[in-house]
Amino acid sequence: MLSIFDIYKIGVGPSSSHTNGPMIAGYHFTRLIESNLAKVVRIQVDLYGSLSLTGVGHHTDRATILGLLGNKPDTIKIVSANSAMRKAIDEGLLSVDGRHDIKFNYKTDMLFHEENLPLHENGMTITALDAFGNQVGFETYYSIGGGFIATAAELQSGSKAIQVEVEYPFSTADEMLAQADKNGLSLGGMILANEQSFQDMETINQRAEQIWRVMTRCMERGFKTEGVLEGGLNVTRRAPNLLKKLEANSAIENDPMVIMDWINLFAFAVSEENAAGG
């Protein structure tokens, strides 16, 4: 079984497999080369298949750089991280793990390939080189969906993760409903009981509160940020203007369905932040 927090988790937009996964891969690589970090003078990223073909639109290139800068999707400070990412692309200076500066040439160090790697369509490799052109680190990563990544070795031989036994196991939606009915539990109550096989209630509450804080901040940024979304489709953000309209009409509005306009506002704010990589 998976923890509910493996599914319902904090990430950056616009895609769990094309953005979150590559960022985690970049971060994982900084841990891989940590003991040789001082020797590294160049890092090359090769994107394959789907990660390459939709990579720019889904911010796969940026996400990988953000990971190499030492960021993770659930703890990233998006404004300062994006500033460091722009410095890497525009000024050619990449601060690996936030503590080791190397030269970075986006055109030659971030490479896009149409072909797939053999084990999955979302494949990528990251290579670290020393001053003599020798490899001091290399890994093949696959972004397998939902923000999960696996190395080539893990896909071929299976993950070494410890399997957790839960109180009410299920593997299909029908089994889930049957377990809840059999034990007289709501779905929420049953999932909460299962989650306590992974972590205690204090940790569960802390992680739930963290998710709520991020959701709230995401909506607030969506309310305030105006302009056109990146990506070339010239899509104008709608949330800020919709908020102004709803606030202006709040004193005179008597339509009971106006609540749906507020729900739409929240949805626009979050989806526009997601599309912008927030």
PDB file of C-alpha atoms in Angstrom:
ATOM      1  CA  MET A   1       0.000   0.000   0.000  1.00  0.00           C
ATOM      2  CA  LEU A   2       0.963   3.628  -0.514  1.00  0.00           C
ATOM      3  CA  SER A   3       0.660   6.410   2.027  1.00  0.00           C
ATOM      4  CA  ILE A   4      -2.032   8.947   1.187  1.00  0.00           C
ATOM      5  CA  PHE A   5       0.792  11.496   1.131  1.00  0.00           C
ATOM      6  CA  ASP A   6       2.434   9.605  -1.734  1.00  0.00           C
ATOM      7  CA  ILE A   7      -0.612  10.498  -3.827  1.00  0.00           C
ATOM      8  CA  TYR A   8      -1.869  13.751  -2.331  1.00  0.00           C
ATOM      9  CA  LYS A   9       1.375  15.665  -2.143  1.00  0.00           C
ATOM     10  CA  ILE A  10       2.904  19.073  -2.712  1.00  0.00           C
ATOM     11  CA  GLY A  11       4.472  19.690  -6.084  1.00  0.00           C
ATOM     12  CA  VAL A  12       5.099  22.295  -8.759  1.00  0.00           C
ATOM     13  CA  GLY A  13       3.186  22.732 -11.999  1.00  0.00           C
ATOM     14  CA  PRO A  14       2.328  22.014 -14.607  1.00  0.00           C
ATOM     15  CA  SER A  15       2.963  18.242 -14.543  1.00  0.00           C
ATOM     16  CA  SER A  16       3.776  15.638 -11.912  1.00  0.00           C
ATOM     17  CA  SER A  17       5.655  13.409 -14.356  1.00  0.00           C
ATOM     18  CA  HIS A  18       7.240  16.110 -16.548  1.00  0.00           C
ATOM     19  CA  THR A  19       8.005  18.689 -13.839  1.00  0.00           C
ATOM     20  CA  ASN A  20       8.031  17.145 -10.356  1.00  0.00           C
ATOM     21  CA  GLY A  21       9.799  13.948 -11.401  1.00  0.00           C
ATOM     22  CA  PRO A  22      12.671  15.715 -13.211  1.00  0.00           C
ATOM     23  CA  MET A  23      13.126  18.122 -10.300  1.00  0.00           C
ATOM     24  CA  ILE A  24      13.411  15.178  -7.903  1.00  0.00           C
ATOM     25  CA  ALA A  25      15.854  13.528 -10.326  1.00  0.00           C
ATOM     26  CA  GLY A  26      18.013  16.660 -10.361  1.00  0.00           C
ATOM     27  CA  TYR A  27      17.963  16.832  -6.569  1.00  0.00           C
ATOM     28  CA  HIS A  28      18.729  13.097  -6.298  1.00  0.00           C
ATOM     29  CA  PHE A  29      21.741  13.600  -8.571  1.00  0.00           C
ATOM     30  CA  THR A  30      23.172  16.266  -6.253  1.00  0.00           C
ATOM     31  CA  ARG A  31      23.119  13.664  -3.470  1.00  0.00           C
ATOM     32  CA  LEU A  32      24.750  11.109  -5.766  1.00  0.00           C
ATOM     33  CA  ILE A  33      27.727  13.360  -6.562  1.00  0.00           C
ATOM     34  CA  GLU A  34      27.973  14.975  -3.135  1.00  0.00           C
ATOM     35  CA  SER A  35      31.327  13.379  -2.264  1.00  0.00           C
ATOM     36  CA  ASN A  36      32.804  14.473  -5.622  1.00  0.00           C
ATOM     37  CA  LEU A  37      31.102  17.863  -5.821  1.00  0.00           C
ATOM     38  CA  ALA A  38      34.335  19.875  -5.666  1.00  0.00           C
ATOM     39  CA  LYS A  39      35.637  18.077  -8.796  1.00  0.00           C
ATOM     40  CA  VAL A  40      32.582  18.878 -10.940  1.00  0.00           C
ATOM     41  CA  VAL A  41      33.059  21.543 -13.622  1.00  0.00           C
ATOM     42  CA  ARG A  42      30.216  20.602 -15.981  1.00  0.00           C
ATOM     43  CA  ILE A  43      26.821  18.896 -15.796  1.00  0.00           C
ATOM     44  CA  GLN A  44      24.980  17.670 -18.872  1.00  0.00           C
ATOM     45  CA  VAL A  45      21.295  16.764 -18.913  1.00  0.00           C
ATOM     46  CA  ASP A  46      19.883  14.603 -21.725  1.00  0.00           C
ATOM     47  CA  LEU A  47      16.092  14.434 -22.037  1.00  0.00           C
ATOM     48  CA  TYR A  48      14.468  11.660 -24.064  1.00  0.00           C
ATOM     49  CA  GLY A  49      11.070  10.805 -25.487  1.00  0.00           C
ATOM     50  CA  SER A  50       8.125  12.543 -23.890  1.00  0.00           C
ATOM     51  CA  LEU A  51      10.327  14.514 -21.485  1.00  0.00           C
ATOM     52  CA  SER A  52      12.055  15.973 -24.531  1.00  0.00           C
ATOM     53  CA  LEU A  53       9.120  16.412 -26.915  1.00  0.00           C
ATOM     54  CA  THR A  54       6.991  18.384 -24.421  1.00  0.00           C
ATOM     55  CA  GLY A  55       9.882  19.369 -22.171  1.00  0.00           C
ATOM     56  CA  VAL A  56       9.893  23.126 -22.675  1.00  0.00           C
ATOM     57  CA  GLY A  57       6.099  23.450 -22.472  1.00  0.00           C
ATOM     58  CA  HIS A  58       6.007  21.397 -19.276  1.00  0.00           C
ATOM     59  CA  HIS A  59       9.076  23.149 -17.801  1.00  0.00           C
ATOM     60  CA  THR A  60      11.023  19.885 -17.668  1.00  0.00           C
ATOM     61  CA  ASP A  61      14.250  21.725 -18.460  1.00  0.00           C
ATOM     62  CA  ARG A  62      13.662  24.329 -15.761  1.00  0.00           C
ATOM     63  CA  ALA A  63      12.548  21.748 -13.211  1.00  0.00           C
ATOM     64  CA  THR A  64      15.718  19.699 -13.707  1.00  0.00           C
ATOM     65  CA  ILE A  65      17.843  22.805 -13.216  1.00  0.00           C
ATOM     66  CA  LEU A  66      15.864  23.673 -10.080  1.00  0.00           C
ATOM     67  CA  GLY A  67      16.584  20.185  -8.748  1.00  0.00           C
ATOM     68  CA  LEU A  68      20.280  20.536  -9.513  1.00  0.00           C
ATOM     69  CA  LEU A  69      20.211  23.798  -7.572  1.00  0.00           C
ATOM     70  CA  GLY A  70      19.165  21.755  -4.528  1.00  0.00           C
ATOM     71  CA  ASN A  71      15.380  22.228  -4.593  1.00  0.00           C
ATOM     72  CA  LYS A  72      12.640  19.679  -3.929  1.00  0.00           C
ATOM     73  CA  PRO A  73       8.984  20.138  -4.990  1.00  0.00           C
ATOM     74  CA  ASP A  74       7.596  20.081  -1.452  1.00  0.00           C
ATOM     75  CA  THR A  75      10.044  22.565   0.089  1.00  0.00           C
ATOM     76  CA  ILE A  76      11.019  24.857  -2.797  1.00  0.00           C
ATOM     77  CA  LYS A  77      10.932  28.614  -2.190  1.00  0.00           C
ATOM     78  CA  ILE A  78       9.635  29.379  -5.648  1.00  0.00           C
ATOM     79  CA  VAL A  79      10.629  33.066  -6.017  1.00  0.00           C
ATOM     80  CA  SER A  80      14.279  32.744  -4.942  1.00  0.00           C
ATOM     81  CA  ALA A  81      14.609  29.364  -6.680  1.00  0.00           C
ATOM     82  CA  ASN A  82      13.335  30.762  -9.977  1.00  0.00           C
ATOM     83  CA  SER A  83      15.800  33.645  -9.669  1.00  0.00           C
ATOM     84  CA  ALA A  84      18.688  31.165  -9.326  1.00  0.00           C
ATOM     85  CA  MET A  85      17.294  29.138 -12.232  1.00  0.00           C
ATOM     86  CA  ARG A  86      17.156  32.223 -14.473  1.00  0.00           C
ATOM     87  CA  LYS A  87      20.750  33.017 -13.478  1.00  0.00           C
ATOM     88  CA  ALA A  88      21.806  29.549 -14.630  1.00  0.00           C
ATOM     89  CA  ILE A  89      20.045  29.936 -18.004  1.00  0.00           C
ATOM     90  CA  ASP A  90      20.664  33.631 -18.714  1.00  0.00           C
ATOM     91  CA  GLU A  91      24.078  34.159 -17.094  1.00  0.00           C
ATOM     92  CA  GLY A  92      25.492  30.645 -17.434  1.00  0.00           C
ATOM     93  CA  LEU A  93      26.199  30.115 -13.741  1.00  0.00           C
ATOM     94  CA  LEU A  94      24.739  27.033 -12.035  1.00  0.00           C
ATOM     95  CA  SER A  95      25.106  26.737  -8.270  1.00  0.00           C
ATOM     96  CA  VAL A  96      24.961  22.966  -7.815  1.00  0.00           C
ATOM     97  CA  ASP A  97      23.113  22.127  -4.590  1.00  0.00           C
ATOM     98  CA  GLY A  98      23.296  25.852  -3.834  1.00  0.00           C
ATOM     99  CA  ARG A  99      26.977  25.626  -2.862  1.00  0.00           C
ATOM    100  CA  HIS A 100      29.212  24.796  -5.838  1.00  0.00           C
ATOM    101  CA  ASP A 101      29.223  27.174  -8.813  1.00  0.00           C
ATOM    102  CA  ILE A 102      29.942  25.831 -12.304  1.00  0.00           C
ATOM    103  CA  LYS A 103      29.554  27.226 -15.796  1.00  0.00           C
ATOM    104  CA  PHE A 104      26.335  26.191 -17.536  1.00  0.00           C
ATOM    105  CA  ASN A 105      25.485  26.547 -21.221  1.00  0.00           C
ATOM    106  CA  TYR A 106      21.793  25.855 -21.771  1.00  0.00           C
ATOM    107  CA  LYS A 107      22.261  25.078 -25.474  1.00  0.00           C
ATOM    108  CA  THR A 108      25.000  22.479 -24.993  1.00  0.00           C
ATOM    109  CA  ASP A 109      24.334  21.224 -21.459  1.00  0.00           C
ATOM    110  CA  MET A 110      20.549  20.703 -21.776  1.00  0.00           C
ATOM    111  CA  LEU A 111      19.998  18.358 -24.725  1.00  0.00           C
ATOM    112  CA  PHE A 112      16.701  17.191 -26.212  1.00  0.00           C
ATOM    113  CA  HIS A 113      16.426  13.818 -27.991  1.00  0.00           C
ATOM    114  CA  GLU A 114      13.395  12.534 -29.895  1.00  0.00           C
ATOM    115  CA  GLU A 115      14.119   8.850 -29.249  1.00  0.00           C
ATOM    116  CA  ASN A 116      13.101   7.002 -26.084  1.00  0.00           C
ATOM    117  CA  LEU A 117      15.320   5.311 -23.564  1.00  0.00           C
ATOM    118  CA  PRO A 118      14.540   1.568 -23.417  1.00  0.00           C
ATOM    119  CA  LEU A 119      12.542   1.231 -20.188  1.00  0.00           C
ATOM    120  CA  HIS A 120      10.029   4.117 -20.268  1.00  0.00           C
ATOM    121  CA  GLU A 121       8.988   7.028 -22.465  1.00  0.00           C
ATOM    122  CA  ASN A 122       9.860   9.562 -19.727  1.00  0.00           C
ATOM    123  CA  GLY A 123      13.622   9.031 -19.584  1.00  0.00           C
ATOM    124  CA  MET A 124      16.592  11.246 -18.838  1.00  0.00           C
ATOM    125  CA  THR A 125      20.278  10.993 -17.990  1.00  0.00           C
ATOM    126  CA  ILE A 126      22.451  13.361 -15.963  1.00  0.00           C
ATOM    127  CA  THR A 127      26.233  13.377 -16.268  1.00  0.00           C
ATOM    128  CA  ALA A 128      28.808  15.206 -14.135  1.00  0.00           C
ATOM    129  CA  LEU A 129      32.293  15.808 -15.567  1.00  0.00           C
ATOM    130  CA  ASP A 130      35.576  16.979 -14.079  1.00  0.00           C
ATOM    131  CA  ALA A 131      38.106  19.398 -15.592  1.00  0.00           C
ATOM    132  CA  PHE A 132      39.637  16.587 -17.679  1.00  0.00           C
ATOM    133  CA  GLY A 133      36.297  15.480 -19.152  1.00  0.00           C
ATOM    134  CA  ASN A 134      36.101  12.380 -16.948  1.00  0.00           C
ATOM    135  CA  GLN A 135      32.769  11.266 -15.538  1.00  0.00           C
ATOM    136  CA  VAL A 136      32.491  11.770 -11.802  1.00  0.00           C
ATOM    137  CA  GLY A 137      28.792  10.972 -11.733  1.00  0.00           C
ATOM    138  CA  PHE A 138      26.176   9.481 -14.037  1.00  0.00           C
ATOM    139  CA  GLU A 139      22.623   8.227 -13.613  1.00  0.00           C
ATOM    140  CA  THR A 140      19.637   7.299 -15.757  1.00  0.00           C
ATOM    141  CA  TYR A 141      16.271   8.356 -14.369  1.00  0.00           C
ATOM    142  CA  TYR A 142      12.713   7.564 -15.408  1.00  0.00           C
ATOM    143  CA  SER A 143       9.807   9.741 -14.332  1.00  0.00           C
ATOM    144  CA  ILE A 144       7.140   7.071 -13.979  1.00  0.00           C
ATOM    145  CA  GLY A 145       4.143   9.239 -13.066  1.00  0.00           C
ATOM    146  CA  GLY A 146       2.704  10.981 -10.038  1.00  0.00           C
ATOM    147  CA  GLY A 147       6.030  12.579  -9.193  1.00  0.00           C
ATOM    148  CA  PHE A 148       7.716   9.206  -8.657  1.00  0.00           C
ATOM    149  CA  ILE A 149      11.116   8.505 -10.195  1.00  0.00           C
ATOM    150  CA  ALA A 150      13.143   5.328 -10.630  1.00  0.00           C
ATOM    151  CA  THR A 151      16.675   4.728 -11.803  1.00  0.00           C
ATOM    152  CA  ALA A 152      17.291   2.257 -14.605  1.00  0.00           C
ATOM    153  CA  ALA A 153      18.537  -0.265 -12.051  1.00  0.00           C
ATOM    154  CA  GLU A 154      15.399   0.133  -9.925  1.00  0.00           C
ATOM    155  CA  LEU A 155      13.106  -0.391 -12.916  1.00  0.00           C
ATOM    156  CA  GLN A 156      15.016  -3.487 -13.958  1.00  0.00           C
ATOM    157  CA  SER A 157      15.374  -5.095 -10.528  1.00  0.00           C
ATOM    158  CA  GLY A 158      12.518  -3.546  -8.574  1.00  0.00           C
ATOM    159  CA  SER A 159      12.466  -1.036  -5.742  1.00  0.00           C
ATOM    160  CA  LYS A 160      13.988  -1.899  -2.385  1.00  0.00           C
ATOM    161  CA  ALA A 161      11.259   0.012  -0.537  1.00  0.00           C
ATOM    162  CA  ILE A 162       9.866  -1.729   2.541  1.00  0.00           C
ATOM    163  CA  GLN A 163       6.285  -2.884   2.057  1.00  0.00           C
ATOM    164  CA  VAL A 164       3.956  -1.561   4.769  1.00  0.00           C
ATOM    165  CA  GLU A 165       1.064  -3.704   6.012  1.00  0.00           C
ATOM    166  CA  VAL A 166      -2.076  -1.683   6.720  1.00  0.00           C
ATOM    167  CA  GLU A 167      -5.142  -2.523   8.798  1.00  0.00           C
ATOM    168  CA  TYR A 168      -7.611  -2.396   5.910  1.00  0.00           C
ATOM    169  CA  PRO A 169      -5.801  -3.407   2.689  1.00  0.00           C
ATOM    170  CA  PHE A 170      -7.362  -3.006  -0.756  1.00  0.00           C
ATOM    171  CA  SER A 171      -6.149  -2.905  -4.330  1.00  0.00           C
ATOM    172  CA  THR A 172      -9.281  -1.809  -6.234  1.00  0.00           C
ATOM    173  CA  ALA A 173     -12.069   0.705  -5.680  1.00  0.00           C
ATOM    174  CA  ASP A 174     -14.558  -2.153  -5.162  1.00  0.00           C
ATOM    175  CA  GLU A 175     -12.326  -3.665  -2.461  1.00  0.00           C
ATOM    176  CA  MET A 176     -11.988  -0.254  -0.817  1.00  0.00           C
ATOM    177  CA  LEU A 177     -15.767   0.193  -0.620  1.00  0.00           C
ATOM    178  CA  ALA A 178     -16.239  -3.368   0.607  1.00  0.00           C
ATOM    179  CA  GLN A 179     -13.657  -2.921   3.385  1.00  0.00           C
ATOM    180  CA  ALA A 180     -15.324   0.284   4.588  1.00  0.00           C
ATOM    181  CA  ASP A 181     -18.783  -1.308   4.535  1.00  0.00           C
ATOM    182  CA  LYS A 182     -17.615  -4.502   6.251  1.00  0.00           C
ATOM    183  CA  ASN A 183     -15.924  -2.584   9.086  1.00  0.00           C
ATOM    184  CA  GLY A 184     -18.556   0.154   9.477  1.00  0.00           C
ATOM    185  CA  LEU A 185     -16.169   2.953   8.545  1.00  0.00           C
ATOM    186  CA  SER A 186     -16.359   6.022   6.371  1.00  0.00           C
ATOM    187  CA  LEU A 187     -13.779   6.101   3.588  1.00  0.00           C
ATOM    188  CA  GLY A 188     -11.972   8.916   5.374  1.00  0.00           C
ATOM    189  CA  GLY A 189     -11.925   7.034   8.662  1.00  0.00           C
ATOM    190  CA  MET A 190     -10.604   3.896   7.012  1.00  0.00           C
ATOM    191  CA  ILE A 191      -7.854   5.742   5.147  1.00  0.00           C
ATOM    192  CA  LEU A 192      -6.849   7.540   8.359  1.00  0.00           C
ATOM    193  CA  ALA A 193      -6.574   4.192  10.169  1.00  0.00           C
ATOM    194  CA  ASN A 194      -4.401   2.847   7.335  1.00  0.00           C
ATOM    195  CA  GLU A 195      -2.237   5.976   7.338  1.00  0.00           C
ATOM    196  CA  GLN A 196      -1.296   5.385  10.973  1.00  0.00           C
ATOM    197  CA  SER A 197       0.612   2.304   9.787  1.00  0.00           C
ATOM    198  CA  PHE A 198       3.011   4.745   8.076  1.00  0.00           C
ATOM    199  CA  GLN A 199       3.288   7.527  10.665  1.00  0.00           C
ATOM    200  CA  ASP A 200       1.802   8.814  13.923  1.00  0.00           C
ATOM    201  CA  MET A 201      -1.102  11.250  14.176  1.00  0.00           C
ATOM    202  CA  GLU A 202       1.127  14.205  15.029  1.00  0.00           C
ATOM    203  CA  THR A 203       3.069  13.737  11.791  1.00  0.00           C
ATOM    204  CA  ILE A 204      -0.133  13.203   9.804  1.00  0.00           C
ATOM    205  CA  ASN A 205      -1.600  16.450  11.164  1.00  0.00           C
ATOM    206  CA  GLN A 206       1.626  18.371  10.466  1.00  0.00           C
ATOM    207  CA  ARG A 207       1.753  17.160   6.857  1.00  0.00           C
ATOM    208  CA  ALA A 208      -1.943  17.915   6.305  1.00  0.00           C
ATOM    209  CA  GLU A 209      -1.426  21.425   7.698  1.00  0.00           C
ATOM    210  CA  GLN A 210       1.552  21.919   5.378  1.00  0.00           C
ATOM    211  CA  ILE A 211      -0.583  20.953   2.375  1.00  0.00           C
ATOM    212  CA  TRP A 212      -3.299  23.383   3.441  1.00  0.00           C
ATOM    213  CA  ARG A 213      -0.785  26.235   3.874  1.00  0.00           C
ATOM    214  CA  VAL A 214       0.627  25.624   0.398  1.00  0.00           C
ATOM    215  CA  MET A 215      -2.873  25.454  -1.125  1.00  0.00           C
ATOM    216  CA  THR A 216      -3.776  28.758   0.532  1.00  0.00           C
ATOM    217  CA  ARG A 217      -0.582  30.498  -0.607  1.00  0.00           C
ATOM    218  CA  CYS A 218      -1.111  29.144  -4.117  1.00  0.00           C
ATOM    219  CA  MET A 219      -4.592  30.676  -4.276  1.00  0.00           C
ATOM    220  CA  GLU A 220      -3.321  33.986  -2.881  1.00  0.00           C
ATOM    221  CA  ARG A 221      -0.580  34.193  -5.517  1.00  0.00           C
ATOM    222  CA  GLY A 222      -3.134  33.378  -8.205  1.00  0.00           C
ATOM    223  CA  PHE A 223      -5.408  36.171  -6.966  1.00  0.00           C
ATOM    224  CA  LYS A 224      -2.623  38.764  -7.199  1.00  0.00           C
ATOM    225  CA  THR A 225      -0.598  37.769 -10.255  1.00  0.00           C
ATOM    226  CA  GLU A 226      -1.791  39.386 -13.480  1.00  0.00           C
ATOM    227  CA  GLY A 227      -0.577  39.123 -17.067  1.00  0.00           C
ATOM    228  CA  VAL A 228      -0.188  36.458 -19.738  1.00  0.00           C
ATOM    229  CA  LEU A 229       0.883  32.898 -18.970  1.00  0.00           C
ATOM    230  CA  GLU A 230       4.122  31.702 -20.525  1.00  0.00           C
ATOM    231  CA  GLY A 231       4.009  29.026 -23.190  1.00  0.00           C
ATOM    232  CA  GLY A 232       3.207  30.895 -26.391  1.00  0.00           C
ATOM    233  CA  LEU A 233      -0.591  30.493 -26.350  1.00  0.00           C
ATOM    234  CA  ASN A 234      -1.146  34.046 -25.046  1.00  0.00           C
ATOM    235  CA  VAL A 235      -3.534  32.932 -22.298  1.00  0.00           C
ATOM    236  CA  THR A 236      -4.420  35.843 -20.002  1.00  0.00           C
ATOM    237  CA  ARG A 237      -4.767  35.120 -16.299  1.00  0.00           C
ATOM    238  CA  ARG A 238      -8.440  35.424 -15.315  1.00  0.00           C
ATOM    239  CA  ALA A 239      -8.372  35.070 -11.510  1.00  0.00           C
ATOM    240  CA  PRO A 240      -7.314  38.654 -10.585  1.00  0.00           C
ATOM    241  CA  ASN A 241     -10.077  40.300 -12.653  1.00  0.00           C
ATOM    242  CA  LEU A 242     -12.680  37.792 -11.452  1.00  0.00           C
ATOM    243  CA  LEU A 243     -11.747  38.573  -7.833  1.00  0.00           C
ATOM    244  CA  LYS A 244     -12.141  42.325  -8.427  1.00  0.00           C
ATOM    245  CA  LYS A 245     -15.556  41.738 -10.006  1.00  0.00           C
ATOM    246  CA  LEU A 246     -16.792  39.537  -7.160  1.00  0.00           C
ATOM    247  CA  GLU A 247     -15.575  41.955  -4.494  1.00  0.00           C
ATOM    248  CA  ALA A 248     -17.161  44.916  -6.296  1.00  0.00           C
ATOM    249  CA  ASN A 249     -20.532  43.148  -6.560  1.00  0.00           C
ATOM    250  CA  SER A 250     -20.532  41.543  -3.104  1.00  0.00           C
ATOM    251  CA  ALA A 251     -22.712  44.235  -1.525  1.00  0.00           C
ATOM    252  CA  ILE A 252     -25.455  44.075  -4.174  1.00  0.00           C
ATOM    253  CA  GLU A 253     -25.302  40.455  -5.342  1.00  0.00           C
ATOM    254  CA  ASN A 254     -28.303  38.348  -4.272  1.00  0.00           C
ATOM    255  CA  ASP A 255     -27.983  35.372  -6.623  1.00  0.00           C
ATOM    256  CA  PRO A 256     -27.655  32.236  -4.441  1.00  0.00           C
ATOM    257  CA  MET A 257     -25.497  30.648  -7.156  1.00  0.00           C
ATOM    258  CA  VAL A 258     -22.809  33.323  -6.786  1.00  0.00           C
ATOM    259  CA  ILE A 259     -20.973  30.801  -4.604  1.00  0.00           C
ATOM    260  CA  MET A 260     -20.122  28.958  -7.837  1.00  0.00           C
ATOM    261  CA  ASP A 261     -18.338  32.074  -9.091  1.00  0.00           C
ATOM    262  CA  TRP A 262     -16.152  32.006  -5.965  1.00  0.00           C
ATOM    263  CA  ILE A 263     -15.422  28.315  -6.512  1.00  0.00           C
ATOM    264  CA  ASN A 264     -14.464  29.142 -10.100  1.00  0.00           C
ATOM    265  CA  LEU A 265     -12.190  31.898  -8.772  1.00  0.00           C
ATOM    266  CA  PHE A 266     -10.319  29.443  -6.545  1.00  0.00           C
ATOM    267  CA  ALA A 267     -10.028  26.989  -9.437  1.00  0.00           C
ATOM    268  CA  PHE A 268      -8.719  29.632 -11.854  1.00  0.00           C
ATOM    269  CA  ALA A 269      -6.203  30.944  -9.308  1.00  0.00           C
ATOM    270  CA  VAL A 270      -4.731  27.503  -8.614  1.00  0.00           C
ATOM    271  CA  SER A 271      -4.777  26.256 -12.215  1.00  0.00           C
ATOM    272  CA  GLU A 272      -3.081  29.430 -13.466  1.00  0.00           C
ATOM    273  CA  GLU A 273      -0.387  29.127 -10.795  1.00  0.00           C
ATOM    274  CA  ASN A 274       0.018  25.474 -11.787  1.00  0.00           C
ATOM    275  CA  ALA A 275       0.392  26.380 -15.457  1.00  0.00           C
ATOM    276  CA  ALA A 276       3.010  28.988 -14.518  1.00  0.00           C
ATOM    277  CA  GLY A 277       5.094  26.468 -12.573  1.00  0.00           C
ATOM    278  CA  GLY A 278       3.927  27.608  -9.149  1.00  0.00           C
TER     279      GLY A 278
END
